[in-house]
Coordinates of C-alpha atoms in Angstrom, one line a residue:
M1 CA -0.1 0.1 0.1
D2 CA 1.4 3.3 -0.9
L3 CA 1.1 6.5 1.1
I4 CA -1.8 8.2 -0.6
H5 CA -3.6 4.9 -0.6
L6 CA -3.0 4.3 3.1
Y7 CA -4.1 8.3 3.8
Q8 CA -7.6 7.7 1.9
A9 CA -8.2 4.4 3.8
S10 CA -7.4 5.9 7.4
R11 CA -9.8 8.6 6.0
A12 CA -12.6 6.2 5.1
V13 CA -12.2 4.4 8.7
V14 CA -12.3 7.7 10.2
E15 CA -15.1 9.2 8.6
A16 CA -17.4 5.7 8.7
I17 CA -16.9 6.0 12.6
Q18 CA -17.7 9.4 12.8
A19 CA -20.8 9.3 10.4
S20 CA -22.4 6.6 12.3
G21 CA -22.4 8.1 15.9
L22 CA -20.9 5.1 17.2
N23 CA -18.6 6.7 20.0
D24 CA -21.5 8.7 21.3
S25 CA -24.1 6.1 21.3
I26 CA -22.0 3.5 23.2
R27 CA -21.0 6.2 25.9
A28 CA -24.8 6.9 26.3
Y29 CA -25.6 2.8 26.6
R30 CA -23.1 2.5 29.1
D31 CA -24.1 5.5 31.1
A32 CA -28.1 3.8 30.7
L33 CA -26.7 0.6 32.1
V34 CA -24.3 2.0 34.9
E35 CA -26.9 4.7 36.1
D36 CA -30.2 2.8 35.5
G37 CA -31.3 4.9 32.5
D38 CA -33.7 4.2 29.7
V39 CA -31.7 1.1 28.8
P40 CA -34.1 0.2 25.9
V41 CA -33.6 3.6 23.9
A42 CA -30.1 3.8 24.4
A43 CA -29.8 0.3 23.1
A44 CA -32.0 1.1 20.0
V45 CA -30.1 4.5 19.4
L46 CA -26.6 2.1 19.7
D47 CA -28.0 -0.5 17.4
E48 CA -29.0 2.2 14.8
A49 CA -25.3 3.6 14.9
K50 CA -24.0 0.0 14.8
N51 CA -25.7 -0.8 11.8
A52 CA -24.6 2.2 9.9
Y53 CA -21.1 1.3 10.8
L54 CA -21.4 -2.3 9.7
E55 CA -22.7 -1.1 6.3
S56 CA -20.0 1.2 6.1
V57 CA -17.6 -2.0 7.0
G58 CA -19.3 -3.9 4.1
S59 CA -18.1 -1.2 1.8
F60 CA -14.5 -1.7 3.0
G61 CA -11.3 -2.9 0.7
P62 CA -8.2 -4.5 2.1
A63 CA -6.5 -1.4 2.8
E64 CA -9.7 0.0 5.0
L65 CA -9.8 -3.2 6.9
Q66 CA -5.8 -3.3 7.4
V67 CA -6.1 0.3 9.1
A68 CA -9.1 -1.0 11.3
E69 CA -7.2 -3.8 12.4
A70 CA -4.1 -1.4 12.9
L71 CA -6.4 0.8 15.2
Q72 CA -7.8 -2.7 17.0
L73 CA -11.5 -1.9 15.4
T74 CA -11.8 -5.4 13.9
Q75 CA -14.1 -6.5 16.4
L76 CA -16.8 -3.7 15.3
G77 CA -17.1 -5.0 12.2
S78 CA -18.3 -8.3 13.4
P79 CA -22.0 -8.5 14.1
S80 CA -21.3 -11.3 16.6
Y81 CA -19.5 -8.9 18.6
W82 CA -22.4 -6.5 18.9
F83 CA -24.8 -9.4 19.7
D84 CA -22.6 -10.6 22.5
L85 CA -22.6 -7.4 23.8
S86 CA -26.4 -6.9 23.7
S87 CA -27.2 -10.2 25.3
P88 CA -29.3 -10.4 28.2
T89 CA -27.0 -13.1 29.4
A90 CA -23.8 -11.4 29.4
N91 CA -22.0 -10.5 32.4
P92 CA -22.4 -7.0 33.5
L93 CA -18.9 -6.5 34.7
Q94 CA -17.5 -7.5 31.5
R95 CA -19.7 -5.7 29.4
D96 CA -19.1 -2.6 31.1
A97 CA -15.2 -3.1 30.7
Q98 CA -15.6 -4.0 27.0
L99 CA -17.4 -0.8 26.5
A100 CA -15.1 1.3 28.4
V101 CA -12.4 -0.2 25.9
T102 CA -14.2 0.4 22.8
S103 CA -15.4 3.8 24.0
R104 CA -11.6 4.6 24.7
Q105 CA -10.5 3.4 21.1
L106 CA -13.3 5.4 19.5
T107 CA -12.3 8.4 21.4
F108 CA -8.8 8.0 20.0
V109 CA -9.8 7.7 16.6
N110 CA -12.2 10.5 16.3
E111 CA -9.6 12.8 18.2
Q112 CA -6.0 12.1 18.1
F113 CA -5.9 10.3 14.8
S114 CA -8.2 12.0 12.9
K115 CA -6.3 15.2 13.8
L116 CA -3.1 13.2 12.9
L117 CA -4.6 12.8 9.4
Q118 CA -5.4 16.3 9.2
M119 CA -1.9 17.5 10.1
V120 CA -0.8 14.8 7.2
E121 CA -2.9 16.5 4.8
D122 CA -2.0 20.0 5.7
A123 CA 1.8 18.8 5.4
G124 CA 1.1 17.6 2.0
E125 CA -1.2 20.4 0.8
K126 CA 2.1 22.9 1.8
A127 CA 4.7 20.6 0.4
G128 CA 2.7 20.4 -3.1
A129 CA 2.5 24.2 -3.1
E130 CA 6.1 24.7 -2.3
K131 CA 7.6 22.2 -4.5
S132 CA 5.3 21.8 -7.7
P133 CA 2.9 24.6 -7.8
G134 CA 2.2 24.3 -11.5
Y135 CA 1.4 20.1 -11.5
A136 CA -2.3 20.6 -12.0
S137 CA -2.9 17.8 -14.3
T138 CA -2.6 14.1 -14.9
I139 CA -2.5 11.6 -17.5
V140 CA -2.7 7.9 -16.9
L141 CA -1.8 5.2 -19.7
R142 CA -2.3 1.7 -19.7
V143 CA -0.1 -1.2 -21.3
N144 CA -1.9 -4.2 -22.0
D145 CA -0.2 -7.6 -22.8
T146 CA 0.2 -8.2 -26.7
T147 CA 2.6 -10.2 -28.8
E148 CA 4.9 -8.1 -26.4
A149 CA 4.6 -8.3 -22.7
A150 CA 3.1 -5.2 -21.0
A151 CA 5.9 -5.3 -18.3
A152 CA 8.8 -5.5 -20.9
P153 CA 11.4 -2.7 -19.7
D154 CA 12.0 -1.8 -23.5
R155 CA 8.0 -1.3 -24.2
L156 CA 7.7 0.8 -21.0
A157 CA 10.8 2.7 -21.9
R158 CA 9.3 3.4 -24.9
V159 CA 6.1 4.8 -23.5
I160 CA 7.7 6.9 -21.0
D161 CA 10.2 8.3 -23.8
G162 CA 7.1 8.8 -26.1
L163 CA 5.1 10.4 -23.7
D164 CA 8.0 12.6 -22.7
L165 CA 8.5 14.1 -26.3
I166 CA 4.7 14.7 -26.7
Y167 CA 4.7 16.7 -23.7
E168 CA 7.7 18.2 -24.5
G169 CA 6.1 19.1 -28.2
S170 CA 2.9 20.7 -26.2
A171 CA 5.0 22.4 -24.0
L172 CA 7.0 24.3 -26.6
L173 CA 3.6 25.5 -28.2
A174 CA 2.0 26.3 -24.7
D175 CA 5.7 28.5 -23.9
A176 CA 5.7 26.1 -20.6
A177 CA 8.6 24.4 -19.2
R178 CA 9.6 21.3 -21.1
D179 CA 11.3 19.1 -18.2
T180 CA 8.1 19.2 -16.0
L181 CA 6.5 15.8 -16.7
R182 CA 6.9 13.6 -13.9
L183 CA 6.1 9.8 -13.8
V184 CA 4.4 9.3 -10.3
S185 CA 3.7 5.4 -10.3
V186 CA 3.6 2.4 -12.2
R187 CA 0.9 -0.3 -11.3
D188 CA 0.5 -3.7 -11.6
M189 CA -3.0 -5.1 -12.6
P190 CA -1.7 -7.5 -14.3
H191 CA -1.3 -4.8 -17.0
R192 CA 0.7 -2.1 -16.4
T193 CA -0.5 1.5 -15.6
L194 CA 1.7 4.5 -15.7
E195 CA 0.4 7.8 -13.8
F196 CA 2.2 10.7 -14.9
T197 CA 1.7 14.5 -13.5
G198 CA 2.7 18.2 -15.2
E199 CA 1.6 21.5 -15.9
K200 CA -1.7 21.7 -16.6
E201 CA -1.5 23.5 -20.4
P202 CA 0.6 21.2 -22.1
A203 CA -0.7 18.3 -19.8
T204 CA -4.2 18.5 -21.2
A205 CA -2.8 19.1 -24.8
T206 CA -0.6 16.0 -24.4
R207 CA -4.0 13.9 -23.3
R208 CA -5.7 15.0 -26.1
I209 CA -3.0 14.0 -28.6
V210 CA -2.9 10.8 -26.4
R211 CA -6.4 10.6 -26.8
S212 CA -6.5 11.1 -30.8
L213 CA -3.9 8.4 -31.2
T214 CA -5.6 5.8 -29.2
E215 CA -8.7 6.4 -30.7
R216 CA -7.1 5.9 -34.2
I217 CA -5.5 2.7 -32.9
A218 CA -8.9 1.4 -31.5
S219 CA -10.5 2.2 -35.1
G220 CA -8.3 -0.3 -36.4
Y221 CA -6.2 1.9 -38.6
L222 CA -3.0 0.1 -37.8
A223 CA -4.8 -3.4 -38.2
V224 CA -5.2 -2.5 -41.9
G225 CA -1.7 -2.4 -42.3
E226 CA -1.5 1.4 -42.6
P227 CA 2.1 2.5 -41.6
V228 CA 2.3 3.8 -38.2
D229 CA 3.9 7.3 -39.1
E230 CA 1.1 8.0 -41.5
V231 CA -1.6 7.4 -38.9
C232 CA 0.8 9.7 -36.4
E233 CA 1.0 12.6 -38.7
S234 CA -2.9 12.5 -39.3
L235 CA -3.0 13.6 -35.6
P236 CA -4.9 16.9 -35.3
F237 CA -2.6 18.6 -32.9
L238 CA 0.0 18.4 -35.7
Q239 CA -2.5 19.8 -38.3
S240 CA -2.9 22.7 -35.6
V241 CA 0.8 23.5 -35.4
E242 CA 0.7 23.6 -39.5
D243 CA -2.4 25.8 -39.0
L244 CA -0.4 28.5 -36.7
Y245 CA 2.5 28.5 -39.0
R246 CA 0.5 29.3 -41.8
V247 CA -1.0 32.3 -40.1
G248 CA 2.3 33.5 -39.0
A249 CA 2.1 32.7 -35.3
L250 CA 5.3 30.4 -35.6
T251 CA 8.2 30.2 -37.5
A252 CA 9.2 27.2 -40.2
E253 CA 12.0 26.3 -37.7
F254 CA 10.0 26.2 -34.6
A255 CA 6.9 24.8 -36.1
S256 CA 9.1 22.2 -37.4
Q257 CA 10.6 21.6 -34.1
I258 CA 7.1 21.0 -32.5
R259 CA 5.9 18.7 -35.2
Q260 CA 9.1 16.4 -35.3
T261 CA 9.2 16.0 -31.3
T262 CA 5.5 15.3 -30.9
L263 CA 5.6 13.0 -34.0
S264 CA 8.3 11.1 -32.5
G265 CA 6.9 10.6 -29.5
A266 CA 3.5 9.6 -31.2
I267 CA 5.0 6.9 -32.9
M268 CA 6.6 5.5 -30.0
L269 CA 3.4 5.3 -28.2
A270 CA 1.7 3.7 -31.1
E271 CA 3.9 1.2 -31.6
A272 CA 3.8 0.3 -27.7
R273 CA 0.1 0.1 -28.4
V274 CA -0.8 2.5 -25.2
E275 CA -4.4 3.2 -23.8
L276 CA -5.5 6.6 -22.5
V277 CA -7.5 5.7 -18.6
E278 CA -10.1 8.5 -19.2
S279 CA -11.5 8.9 -15.7
A280 CA -10.7 8.9 -12.4
A281 CA -13.2 6.1 -11.5
E282 CA -11.9 4.0 -14.0
F283 CA -8.3 4.2 -12.4
A284 CA -9.4 3.9 -9.1
S285 CA -11.7 0.8 -9.8
E286 CA -8.9 -1.2 -10.9
S287 CA -7.6 -3.7 -8.5
V288 CA -4.0 -2.2 -8.1
S289 CA -0.4 -2.9 -6.2
P290 CA 2.1 -0.3 -6.8
V291 CA 5.3 -1.5 -8.4
C292 CA 7.1 1.7 -7.7
V293 CA 5.9 5.0 -6.5
N294 CA 7.7 8.4 -6.4
G295 CA 7.2 8.9 -2.7
V296 CA 8.2 12.7 -2.8
D297 CA 5.5 13.3 -5.1
T298 CA 2.6 11.4 -3.6
L299 CA 1.8 13.0 -0.1
P300 CA -2.0 13.7 0.3
G301 CA -3.0 16.9 -1.0
E302 CA -0.3 16.8 -3.7
S303 CA -0.9 17.0 -7.0
T304 CA -0.7 13.0 -7.9
G305 CA -4.1 13.2 -9.9
L306 CA -5.9 10.4 -8.6
S307 CA -7.2 12.5 -5.3
N308 CA -7.0 15.7 -6.6
S309 CA -6.8 17.0 -10.1
Y310 CA -7.9 13.9 -11.8
E311 CA -10.9 13.7 -10.1
D312 CA -11.4 17.6 -10.9
E313 CA -10.6 17.4 -14.5
F314 CA -12.6 14.0 -15.5
V315 CA -15.2 13.4 -12.7
T316 CA -16.3 16.8 -13.0
G317 CA -16.4 16.9 -16.4
T318 CA -14.1 18.6 -18.8
P319 CA -15.6 16.9 -21.7
A320 CA -13.4 15.4 -24.5
G321 CA -13.7 17.6 -27.3
S322 CA -13.8 17.2 -31.0
Q323 CA -10.6 17.0 -33.3
D324 CA -10.5 20.8 -33.5
D325 CA -9.8 21.1 -29.8
E326 CA -6.4 21.3 -30.1
L327 CA -6.5 24.4 -32.4
E328 CA -8.9 26.0 -29.8
A329 CA -6.7 25.4 -26.7
F330 CA -3.8 27.1 -28.4
I331 CA -5.8 29.9 -30.3
E332 CA -4.2 32.6 -27.9
K333 CA -0.9 31.5 -29.2
L334 CA -1.7 33.7 -32.4
N335 CA -1.5 36.8 -30.3
R336 CA 2.1 36.2 -29.5
P337 CA 4.9 37.7 -31.2
E338 CA 6.7 35.2 -33.9
R339 CA 9.4 32.8 -32.9

C-alpha cells in the first residue's frame, strides 16, 4: 500500500466511525446501564449506529480493513461482537469493561487520530504548493499484454520516452517548461498502468494528443496495415501546428521543432500500443498494487492526480472535445510574437 492509498483508507475508516455516531451511542448505552437509565432507548440508538457502521464496513476494501485492524477496531465490524455485547446473559462487569475499552478506542480515532490525519493532509498541501505549484494535471496510460509483454522494460521505456516527447512538443507550443513531466507511479494490474503529472496546459494538450492517437489505434488504422508514421501524421494537433505556422504565429523552424518532437513521441506510443485511462473512477476501480511509487510526489494534497486534479478534470466533467480542440486550446498563441 503506498502513502496516498494509506491516507485515503485511514480517512475512510475515520469518516465511517464519525458518520455512524458510534462513540456517542456507546457512551450513552454504558451510562444507561450504569446509572439505571432508559436502557431500551439507549440500546435502540446504539443499534442504529452499529448498523450504520456495519454498512460502511461492508464497502471497505483490503486497505480499510488493514487500517481498522491497526486501530484495534476489527471486532466492531463483526455482528457477533454486537450480539454478545447486547445479550441479556452477558456478564455486567465484563460488558461494562468492554464498553469502556471500545469507547476509549473510538475516542482516540475521533480525536487524536483524525487530528493526525489532518496534519498529514496539511503537510502534503504545503509541500505540494512549495515543490510543484504548476502541477495541476494528470495523464494515465495503460499498457496491456500483446505480442509483447506489458511489463517488458523496453516497451515501458518507449511509453515513457514517447509521452515525454509529446509533452515536450505541447510545452513548446504552450511556452511552458519542457522538463516538468513527472512519472508518479507504475502499477501492476496484471497489465501496467503508468501515472504522470505535469503542468496543466501542456499536460491537457498531451492527453488530447494521446486520446486522438489511441482512438485511431482502436479504430483499426494499424490493423489494416497503414504505416504507423502515416497514422501519427494525421493527428489534429500536428495540423494545428501547421495552421499556426501558415497564419504567421510560428516560424518555420519552431513549427518544425514542435512537429518532429511530437511526431516522434506519437510513433513510440503507437508502436507500444498504449491506452489512455479517461477517468479517475476507471483508474481507482482497478485492483492495483504499486510496483514503484515516487514517494516525494504522492503526499495527500499534492497533485498526484488521483485524489485531486484527475478527479477534478475528469469526474467533474471537462469533456473530451472534437478534433478541433487542439487548435482552439492554443488559439491565444496567435497573438504572441513570432518565434
